[in-house]
Short mmCIF file of C-alpha atoms in Angstrom, two decimals:
data_model
loop_
_atom_site.label_atom_id
_atom_site.label_comp_id
_atom_site.label_asym_id
_atom_site.label_seq_id
_atom_site.Cartn_x
_atom_site.Cartn_y
_atom_site.Cartn_z
CA UNK A 1 48.87 151.45 53.54
CA UNK A 2 50.43 150.17 50.34
CA UNK A 3 49.38 146.53 49.52
CA UNK A 4 52.52 144.77 48.04
CA UNK A 5 51.68 141.86 45.81
CA UNK A 6 54.61 139.35 44.78
CA UNK A 7 53.19 137.31 41.89
CA UNK A 8 55.55 134.16 42.15
CA UNK A 9 55.81 131.11 39.96
CA UNK A 10 53.74 128.55 42.45
CA UNK A 11 52.62 131.14 45.20
CA UNK A 12 51.09 134.82 45.17
CA UNK A 13 51.40 136.65 48.14
CA UNK A 14 50.00 139.89 49.70
CA UNK A 15 51.63 141.57 52.33
CA UNK A 16 51.10 145.09 54.11
CA UNK A 17 54.21 146.48 56.29
CA UNK A 18 54.07 148.86 59.10
CA UNK A 19 56.44 151.68 59.42
CA UNK A 20 59.29 149.33 60.80
CA UNK A 21 59.48 147.54 57.87
CA UNK A 22 57.29 144.76 59.69
CA UNK A 23 54.28 142.71 58.15
CA UNK A 24 50.88 143.54 60.06
CA UNK A 25 48.93 141.33 57.23
CA UNK A 26 49.34 138.92 54.74
CA UNK A 27 47.82 136.19 52.51
CA UNK A 28 48.99 133.85 49.96
CA UNK A 29 47.30 131.28 47.64
CA UNK A 30 48.90 129.03 44.82
CA UNK A 31 49.14 129.65 41.30
CA UNK A 32 48.72 126.42 38.89
CA UNK A 33 52.01 125.41 37.04
CA UNK A 34 51.06 123.10 34.22
CA UNK A 35 54.06 120.67 33.03
CA UNK A 36 53.72 119.49 29.68
CA UNK A 37 55.30 116.80 27.42
CA UNK A 38 58.34 118.13 25.80
CA UNK A 39 59.64 120.18 28.64
CA UNK A 40 56.77 122.60 28.21
CA UNK A 41 55.66 124.67 31.21
CA UNK A 42 52.27 127.15 31.22
CA UNK A 43 50.55 128.94 33.12
CA UNK A 44 47.12 130.60 32.79
CA UNK A 45 47.32 134.35 33.06
CA UNK A 46 43.15 134.41 34.00
CA UNK A 47 44.28 132.14 36.91
CA UNK A 48 47.04 134.08 37.71
CA UNK A 49 45.11 137.43 37.90
CA UNK A 50 42.66 135.27 39.95
CA UNK A 51 45.49 134.66 42.74
CA UNK A 52 45.86 138.45 42.96
CA UNK A 53 42.36 138.88 43.35
CA UNK A 54 42.46 136.42 46.15
CA UNK A 55 45.08 137.53 48.06
CA UNK A 56 44.30 141.23 47.80
CA UNK A 57 41.07 140.86 48.97
CA UNK A 58 42.24 138.99 52.00
CA UNK A 59 44.68 141.05 53.19
CA UNK A 60 42.74 144.25 52.77
CA UNK A 61 39.81 142.47 55.16
CA UNK A 62 42.66 142.35 57.23
CA UNK A 63 43.68 146.26 57.68
CA UNK A 64 42.03 148.69 59.87
CA UNK A 65 42.60 151.41 57.10
CA UNK A 66 41.87 152.04 53.57
CA UNK A 67 44.31 151.06 51.00
CA UNK A 68 46.60 154.07 49.53
CA UNK A 69 48.19 151.84 47.23
CA UNK A 70 49.30 148.38 45.24
CA UNK A 71 52.65 147.74 44.44
CA UNK A 72 53.44 144.63 42.01
CA UNK A 73 56.29 142.22 41.59
CA UNK A 74 56.84 139.04 40.55
CA UNK A 75 58.41 136.47 38.25
CA UNK A 76 60.45 137.26 35.62
CA UNK A 77 61.34 136.14 31.90
CA UNK A 78 59.16 133.46 29.98
CA UNK A 79 56.65 134.92 27.42
CA UNK A 80 53.06 136.11 28.20
CA UNK A 81 51.46 137.28 25.00
CA UNK A 82 48.30 139.51 25.23
CA UNK A 83 45.81 141.31 22.73
CA UNK A 84 44.77 145.02 23.48
CA UNK A 85 42.36 144.41 26.08
CA UNK A 86 44.95 142.24 27.65
CA UNK A 87 43.42 139.09 27.74
CA UNK A 88 45.84 136.11 26.85
CA UNK A 89 45.91 134.89 22.90
CA UNK A 90 47.57 131.51 24.19
CA UNK A 91 48.99 130.19 27.81
CA UNK A 92 51.84 131.80 29.15
CA UNK A 93 55.13 130.21 28.66
CA UNK A 94 57.09 129.76 31.92
CA UNK A 95 60.39 130.80 32.57
CA UNK A 96 60.95 127.11 33.31
CA UNK A 97 59.84 126.42 29.85
CA UNK A 98 62.33 124.19 27.68
CA UNK A 99 60.80 123.53 24.10
CA UNK A 100 63.33 125.74 22.73
CA UNK A 101 66.08 123.97 23.98
CA UNK A 102 67.46 123.21 20.49
CA UNK A 103 67.10 126.75 19.18
CA UNK A 104 69.20 127.76 22.39
CA UNK A 105 72.08 125.65 21.38
CA UNK A 106 72.19 126.59 17.55
CA UNK A 107 72.08 130.03 18.88
CA UNK A 108 74.96 129.30 20.41
CA UNK A 109 76.74 127.47 17.93
CA UNK A 110 76.14 130.13 15.28
CA UNK A 111 77.12 133.22 17.73
CA UNK A 112 74.03 134.67 18.28
CA UNK A 113 74.30 134.12 22.04
CA UNK A 114 77.14 135.76 21.78
CA UNK A 115 76.30 138.75 19.76
CA UNK A 116 73.25 139.63 22.21
CA UNK A 117 75.38 139.40 25.49
CA UNK A 118 78.32 141.78 23.75
CA UNK A 119 75.33 144.19 22.94
CA UNK A 120 73.25 144.08 26.48
CA UNK A 121 75.25 142.21 28.95
CA UNK A 122 72.72 139.98 29.35
CA UNK A 123 72.62 136.17 28.18
CA UNK A 124 69.84 133.98 27.03
CA UNK A 125 68.66 130.41 27.75
CA UNK A 126 65.68 128.39 26.77
CA UNK A 127 63.03 130.23 28.60
CA UNK A 128 63.63 133.70 28.11
CA UNK A 129 61.37 135.50 26.09
CA UNK A 130 63.65 135.90 22.84
CA UNK A 131 64.41 132.35 22.59
CA UNK A 132 60.54 131.35 23.30
CA UNK A 133 59.19 134.02 20.70
CA UNK A 134 61.72 133.00 18.13
CA UNK A 135 60.36 129.26 18.61
CA UNK A 136 56.69 130.46 18.33
CA UNK A 137 57.83 132.55 15.10
CA UNK A 138 58.74 129.23 13.35
CA UNK A 139 56.21 126.52 15.01
CA UNK A 140 53.34 129.15 16.44
CA UNK A 141 53.31 132.38 14.20
CA UNK A 142 49.40 132.88 14.73
CA UNK A 143 49.97 133.25 18.18
CA UNK A 144 52.28 136.17 17.63
CA UNK A 145 49.93 137.43 14.79
CA UNK A 146 46.99 137.59 17.34
CA UNK A 147 49.16 139.43 20.04
CA UNK A 148 49.57 143.30 20.41
CA UNK A 149 52.23 142.92 23.32
CA UNK A 150 54.79 140.33 24.05
CA UNK A 151 55.78 140.73 27.35
CA UNK A 152 56.00 139.16 31.35
CA UNK A 153 54.17 138.38 33.84
CA UNK A 154 54.36 141.41 35.74
CA UNK A 155 53.06 143.83 33.14
CA UNK A 156 50.32 141.31 32.09
CA UNK A 157 48.98 141.82 35.51
CA UNK A 158 49.28 145.32 35.57
CA UNK A 159 47.25 145.60 32.06
CA UNK A 160 44.53 143.61 33.41
CA UNK A 161 44.19 145.95 36.15
CA UNK A 162 44.78 148.97 34.39
CA UNK A 163 44.62 148.97 30.66
CA UNK A 164 48.15 150.33 30.38
CA UNK A 165 50.65 148.30 27.84
CA UNK A 166 54.18 148.68 29.17
CA UNK A 167 56.64 146.95 30.75
CA UNK A 168 59.55 147.41 33.67
CA UNK A 169 63.06 148.34 32.71
CA UNK A 170 64.02 144.98 35.00
CA UNK A 171 61.67 143.15 32.72
CA UNK A 172 63.07 144.51 29.60
CA UNK A 173 66.23 144.14 30.44
CA UNK A 174 66.00 140.67 29.46
CA UNK A 175 67.82 140.43 26.73
CA UNK A 176 67.02 143.15 24.70
CA UNK A 177 67.86 146.76 26.73
CA UNK A 178 71.09 148.41 26.60
CA UNK A 179 71.66 148.94 30.16
CA UNK A 180 73.45 152.08 29.69
CA UNK A 181 70.68 153.75 27.30
CA UNK A 182 67.91 152.24 29.02
CA UNK A 183 66.69 151.42 25.28
CA UNK A 184 66.26 148.55 23.29
CA UNK A 185 69.03 147.62 21.32
CA UNK A 186 67.94 147.23 17.55
CA UNK A 187 70.92 145.01 16.52
CA UNK A 188 70.26 142.43 19.46
CA UNK A 189 66.74 141.91 18.21
CA UNK A 190 67.89 141.57 14.73
CA UNK A 191 70.36 139.01 15.81
CA UNK A 192 67.69 136.79 17.09
CA UNK A 193 65.47 137.15 13.67
CA UNK A 194 62.82 139.27 15.44
CA UNK A 195 63.20 142.59 13.81
CA UNK A 196 59.38 141.88 11.79
CA UNK A 197 57.76 141.08 15.44
CA UNK A 198 59.79 144.56 16.99
CA UNK A 199 55.98 145.96 17.62
CA UNK A 200 55.36 143.14 20.33
CA UNK A 201 57.91 145.15 22.72
CA UNK A 202 56.12 147.28 24.89
CA UNK A 203 58.73 150.50 25.57
CA UNK A 204 59.96 150.65 29.25
CA UNK A 205 57.98 153.02 31.61
CA UNK A 206 59.71 155.45 33.08
CA UNK A 207 61.28 154.93 36.33
CA UNK A 208 58.84 155.29 39.43
CA UNK A 209 55.93 155.51 37.27
CA UNK A 210 52.73 155.76 38.87
CA UNK A 211 49.39 153.89 36.93
CA UNK A 212 45.57 153.73 38.03
CA UNK A 213 43.58 151.24 38.59
CA UNK A 214 40.34 151.28 36.21
CA UNK A 215 37.11 150.14 36.65
CA UNK A 216 38.10 146.33 35.43
CA UNK A 217 41.00 146.23 37.78
CA UNK A 218 38.92 147.98 40.60
CA UNK A 219 36.00 145.55 40.62
CA UNK A 220 38.33 142.73 40.30
CA UNK A 221 39.89 143.44 43.72
CA UNK A 222 37.24 145.61 45.48
CA UNK A 223 39.24 148.42 45.46
CA UNK A 224 38.12 151.86 44.42
CA UNK A 225 38.99 152.69 40.84
CA UNK A 226 41.93 155.43 40.19
CA UNK A 227 44.03 153.89 43.33
CA UNK A 228 47.49 154.41 42.37
CA UNK A 229 49.23 151.03 41.09
CA UNK A 230 53.00 150.44 40.33
CA UNK A 231 54.53 147.48 38.68
CA UNK A 232 57.78 146.66 39.15
CA UNK A 233 60.93 146.08 39.42
CA UNK A 234 60.23 141.82 38.99
CA UNK A 235 61.16 139.74 41.73
CA UNK A 236 64.81 139.75 41.22
CA UNK A 237 65.78 143.38 41.66
CA UNK A 238 62.59 143.47 44.15
CA UNK A 239 64.39 141.12 46.17
CA UNK A 240 67.32 143.47 46.17
CA UNK A 241 65.73 146.47 47.35
CA UNK A 242 63.69 144.60 49.53
CA UNK A 243 66.32 142.85 51.55
CA UNK A 244 68.75 146.13 52.18
CA UNK A 245 71.16 145.63 49.17
CA UNK A 246 72.36 149.41 48.57
CA UNK A 247 75.99 149.82 48.32
CA UNK A 248 77.90 148.63 45.40
CA UNK A 249 78.94 145.37 45.42
CA UNK A 250 76.34 144.00 48.30
CA UNK A 251 74.70 140.95 46.96
CA UNK A 252 71.73 139.23 47.65
CA UNK A 253 71.23 135.12 47.48
CA UNK A 254 67.96 133.90 46.67
CA UNK A 255 67.03 130.38 47.51
CA UNK A 256 64.18 129.43 46.05
CA UNK A 257 63.05 127.75 42.68
CA UNK A 258 65.64 129.53 41.04
CA UNK A 259 69.01 129.86 43.04
CA UNK A 260 69.53 134.01 42.24
CA UNK A 261 72.82 135.40 42.94
CA UNK A 262 72.85 139.41 42.38
CA UNK A 263 75.18 142.24 43.23
CA UNK A 264 75.12 145.85 43.05
CA UNK A 265 76.75 148.08 40.68
CA UNK A 266 76.95 151.68 39.35
CA UNK A 267 78.89 150.68 36.35
CA UNK A 268 77.22 150.39 33.44
CA UNK A 269 80.13 148.68 31.57
CA UNK A 270 80.83 145.09 31.41
CA UNK A 271 83.33 142.65 29.87
CA UNK A 272 81.58 141.81 26.44
CA UNK A 273 84.04 138.62 25.88
CA UNK A 274 82.75 137.19 28.93
CA UNK A 275 80.49 134.00 29.81
CA UNK A 276 77.71 135.00 27.49
CA UNK A 277 75.29 134.50 30.62
CA UNK A 278 73.45 136.21 33.25
CA UNK A 279 71.52 139.34 33.41
CA UNK A 280 72.71 143.13 33.54
CA UNK A 281 69.52 144.47 35.14
CA UNK A 282 68.00 147.96 35.18
CA UNK A 283 66.75 149.22 38.73
CA UNK A 284 64.19 151.61 39.59
CA UNK A 285 67.25 154.22 40.38
CA UNK A 286 69.07 155.72 37.09
CA UNK A 287 72.69 154.60 37.25
CA UNK A 288 72.12 151.42 39.45
CA UNK A 289 72.16 147.86 38.18
CA UNK A 290 72.33 144.29 39.02
CA UNK A 291 74.30 141.83 37.92
CA UNK A 292 72.65 138.64 38.26
CA UNK A 293 73.31 134.91 38.01
CA UNK A 294 70.25 133.42 38.52
CA UNK A 295 70.56 129.17 38.20
CA UNK A 296 68.45 126.84 37.58
CA UNK A 297 68.88 125.31 40.51
CA UNK A 298 67.60 125.89 44.10
CA UNK A 299 64.55 124.30 45.97
CA UNK A 300 63.07 122.60 43.07
CA UNK A 301 66.05 119.96 43.56
CA UNK A 302 65.42 119.57 47.47
CA UNK A 303 61.76 119.04 46.85
CA UNK A 304 63.35 116.19 44.28
CA UNK A 305 65.46 114.42 46.73
CA UNK A 306 62.65 114.71 49.20
CA UNK A 307 60.26 112.66 46.70
CA UNK A 308 63.16 110.34 45.92
CA UNK A 309 64.05 109.46 49.14
CA UNK A 310 60.42 109.70 50.62
CA UNK A 311 61.22 112.50 53.42
CA UNK A 312 59.46 115.74 54.20
CA UNK A 313 61.34 119.04 53.62
CA UNK A 314 61.28 119.22 57.56
CA UNK A 315 63.50 116.32 57.19
CA UNK A 316 66.47 118.27 56.08
CA UNK A 317 68.01 119.73 59.05
CA UNK A 318 68.16 116.81 60.92
CA UNK A 319 69.77 114.54 58.33
CA UNK A 320 72.23 117.39 57.81
CA UNK A 321 73.15 117.55 61.54
CA UNK A 322 73.67 113.96 61.18
CA UNK A 323 76.41 114.21 58.58
CA UNK A 324 79.54 116.27 58.24
CA UNK A 325 80.82 118.88 56.03
CA UNK A 326 82.03 116.99 52.40
CA UNK A 327 79.19 114.21 52.92
CA UNK A 328 81.27 111.54 53.44
CA UNK A 329 83.24 111.80 50.19
CA UNK A 330 79.69 111.94 48.16
CA UNK A 331 79.97 114.85 45.26
CA UNK A 332 77.09 116.34 43.28
CA UNK A 333 76.44 118.56 40.41
CA UNK A 334 72.73 119.87 41.19
CA UNK A 335 71.71 120.58 37.81
CA UNK A 336 68.33 118.64 37.94
CA UNK A 337 66.16 121.08 35.65
CA UNK A 338 65.09 119.98 32.13
CA UNK A 339 65.81 122.98 30.37
CA UNK A 340 69.66 122.82 31.70
CA UNK A 341 71.50 125.96 33.31
CA UNK A 342 71.40 129.46 32.39
CA UNK A 343 74.02 131.05 35.07
CA UNK A 344 76.95 131.50 35.25
CA UNK A 345 77.19 129.60 32.27
CA UNK A 346 74.29 128.62 29.69
CA UNK A 347 74.11 125.24 28.61
CA UNK A 348 70.52 123.15 28.19
CA UNK A 349 72.04 119.96 28.10
CA UNK A 350 73.21 120.27 31.42
CA UNK A 351 72.29 117.22 33.88
CA UNK A 352 73.00 117.00 37.16
CA UNK A 353 75.31 113.54 38.85
CA UNK A 354 76.50 112.13 42.03
CA UNK A 355 79.65 110.38 42.71
CA UNK A 356 81.41 108.74 45.30
CA UNK A 357 78.68 106.80 46.13
CA UNK A 358 78.89 103.63 48.07
CA UNK A 359 76.80 100.62 49.85
CA UNK A 360 77.70 102.75 53.33
CA UNK A 361 76.03 105.82 51.52
CA UNK A 362 72.65 107.08 53.71
CA UNK A 363 70.02 109.58 52.84
CA UNK A 364 72.02 112.18 55.09
CA UNK A 365 75.11 111.95 52.62
CA UNK A 366 72.56 112.18 49.80
CA UNK A 367 71.12 115.29 50.70
CA UNK A 368 74.18 117.01 52.39
CA UNK A 369 76.23 116.59 48.91
CA UNK A 370 73.13 117.78 47.12
CA UNK A 371 72.96 121.07 49.52
CA UNK A 372 76.61 121.30 49.33
CA UNK A 373 76.58 121.39 45.48
CA UNK A 374 74.10 124.15 45.44
CA UNK A 375 76.04 126.18 47.37
CA UNK A 376 78.82 125.42 45.62
CA UNK A 377 77.00 126.68 42.56
CA UNK A 378 76.14 130.05 44.89
CA UNK A 379 79.37 130.61 44.73
CA UNK A 380 80.45 130.13 41.13
CA UNK A 381 77.57 132.74 40.62
CA UNK A 382 78.82 135.44 43.21
CA UNK A 383 82.51 135.04 41.65
CA UNK A 384 81.08 135.84 38.07
CA UNK A 385 79.00 138.57 39.51
CA UNK A 386 81.61 140.77 41.20
CA UNK A 387 80.48 140.49 45.42
CA UNK A 388 82.74 141.80 47.14
CA UNK A 389 80.49 143.76 50.03
CA UNK A 390 78.04 142.76 52.20
CA UNK A 391 75.49 139.25 51.40
CA UNK A 392 71.65 139.07 52.01
CA UNK A 393 69.80 135.89 51.65
CA UNK A 394 65.97 135.10 51.03
CA UNK A 395 63.76 132.52 49.45
CA UNK A 396 62.41 129.51 51.27
CA UNK A 397 65.82 127.53 51.54
CA UNK A 398 66.94 130.04 54.12
CA UNK A 399 64.32 128.62 56.52
CA UNK A 400 66.63 125.70 56.60
CA UNK A 401 69.22 126.32 59.41
CA UNK A 402 71.57 123.62 58.18
CA UNK A 403 71.69 124.61 54.60
CA UNK A 404 72.08 128.82 55.35
CA UNK A 405 74.81 127.63 57.64
CA UNK A 406 76.87 125.68 54.64
CA UNK A 407 75.79 128.55 52.42
CA UNK A 408 77.85 130.93 54.67
CA UNK A 409 80.86 128.19 55.09
CA UNK A 410 80.66 127.69 51.47
CA UNK A 411 80.92 131.44 50.59
CA UNK A 412 83.50 132.26 53.81
CA UNK A 413 81.16 135.26 54.66
CA UNK A 414 78.82 136.27 57.33
CA UNK A 415 74.69 136.43 55.85
CA UNK A 416 72.38 138.54 56.69
CA UNK A 417 68.63 137.05 56.63
CA UNK A 418 65.99 139.93 56.99
CA UNK A 419 63.38 139.49 59.49
CA UNK A 420 60.20 139.31 57.59
CA UNK A 421 60.22 136.78 54.93
CA UNK A 422 58.48 138.89 52.27
CA UNK A 423 61.39 140.81 50.68
CA UNK A 424 59.81 140.62 47.13
CA UNK A 425 56.89 142.27 48.22
CA UNK A 426 58.89 144.79 50.57
CA UNK A 427 60.95 145.83 47.54
CA UNK A 428 57.89 146.51 45.51
CA UNK A 429 56.53 148.57 48.55
CA UNK A 430 59.55 150.52 48.90
CA UNK A 431 59.72 151.53 45.26
CA UNK A 432 56.22 152.21 45.35
CA UNK A 433 56.66 154.78 48.38
CA UNK A 434 59.45 156.26 46.53
CA UNK A 435 57.19 157.15 43.32
CA UNK A 436 54.12 158.54 45.43
CA UNK A 437 57.40 160.45 47.24
CA UNK A 438 56.26 158.81 50.57
CA UNK A 439 59.48 157.15 51.20
CA UNK A 440 60.03 154.74 54.34
CA UNK A 441 62.83 155.05 56.73
CA UNK A 442 64.94 152.29 55.01
CA UNK A 443 67.76 152.17 57.83
CA UNK A 444 64.55 151.17 60.34
CA UNK A 445 63.31 148.45 57.99
CA UNK A 446 66.72 147.01 58.20
CA UNK A 447 67.06 147.00 61.90
CA UNK A 448 65.21 143.29 62.20
CA UNK A 449 67.35 141.60 60.30
CA UNK A 450 69.56 138.58 61.58
CA UNK A 451 72.93 137.53 60.77
CA UNK A 452 74.41 133.81 60.15
CA UNK A 453 77.79 133.86 60.84
CA UNK A 454 80.49 131.62 59.16
CA UNK A 455 82.32 128.94 60.69
CA UNK A 456 86.13 128.98 59.94
CA UNK A 457 86.84 125.29 60.93
CA UNK A 458 84.54 124.68 57.63
CA UNK A 459 85.47 127.19 55.25
CA UNK A 460 89.31 124.96 54.33
CA UNK A 461 86.96 121.89 53.77
CA UNK A 462 84.92 123.63 51.70
CA UNK A 463 87.44 125.12 49.73
CA UNK A 464 88.72 121.71 48.43
CA UNK A 465 85.44 120.91 48.14
CA UNK A 466 84.82 123.96 46.03
CA UNK A 467 87.70 122.78 43.90
CA UNK A 468 86.36 119.27 43.29
CA UNK A 469 83.12 120.52 42.44
CA UNK A 470 84.88 122.77 39.39
CA UNK A 471 86.57 120.19 38.20
CA UNK A 472 83.50 118.07 38.15
CA UNK A 473 81.66 120.37 36.18
CA UNK A 474 84.45 121.10 33.70
CA UNK A 475 84.59 117.45 33.05
CA UNK A 476 81.13 116.77 32.70
CA UNK A 477 80.41 120.01 30.39
CA UNK A 478 82.95 118.25 27.90
CA UNK A 479 80.33 114.99 28.30
CA UNK A 480 77.19 117.42 27.93
CA UNK A 481 78.49 118.30 24.66
CA UNK A 482 78.99 114.98 23.11
#
């Protein structure tokens, strides 16, 4: 039995699946996310590793048979600096962090982001490793001096469990990996002024590499030393794999803290003169890539509006049901993150707005306007990513029947929802099974999905709404630059 572990930003989950892809044992626990002054967001590696130990021990206690392997996935981006032993040299800096906002703006003005995108197909934003490393190189160089590796969440946990210093190609894609060669582009690193820190970048592990628990990891998890471990891809491509994305043009919408929109392609080429945003991710399969647009809008905005209005998340669907498409003329831009937006455009100064308000505006209209604006952002992202095939969806947001219908109506296409919510862990387990030479029947795993159909009567309304959204966005981007 393979235990899939998804190390999210705020929640770590462990899931075990049966032969049909149905979860038979689950456990979860919260991680601590520290929101500090100046837009800084950090996590403690020890605490995060502790959550992995907690959920693995809890889920294995539910199993009738011994565990045969451990499959890791988790959050991407950010910066997790460690020493030779795998211990943190400073708190991990989250992908939500905004301390490098000003630096990113300077890079945009100086053409650095354009140069990196031209070489790797990946954009940069304040919470990406390149921007954070450069910021630390100026303001906290001693942390980089103490570090042996500058990596990400999944490989940080892997090092604690196996002693191995490596990185998955999906994480390494951000932003310095050439997708065609799966090797670092040295000129992209130089463009960010980080050549003198080149030794901190771990070399990507070959596809389907299997690691082994060392004594330290075995004691921590209560599992036997030598147990096979896989690490990656990180949560975005893992979710695509777990949801069933297999054909070029197919996409997946993740309605979570991040609104992640991804489309599968077998073409490593990209437009070097396009908007320098999004990610060009390598997958475990050579010759397959994901064009990803992970926007900074998502369920965090829903949490914000709930707190603002004094309501619970459970109130969202009744409020959506009591309002009509178009939200009574109320429109929104959903850019509430302190670090702005990263896809399908990058602007650290991006901020939210509501318009069309009146004394007759109520909670339902505000909630619907925000939900519709996030769906418009998803359409914007999928247009940039090249969605042409089947669309899947996952994440906490799909639990809202009203919101997922809005997504389907705005996108004008049916949306397939996997029957089991742990798609990130599913993707990690499927990857591990392939690496171990014991693949599951993926068609069988897809049998328990459901489809949300779009409503043709609403499509025309949302066509007009999307045009208004684009016009409002264009006007706002001009104001943000002032």
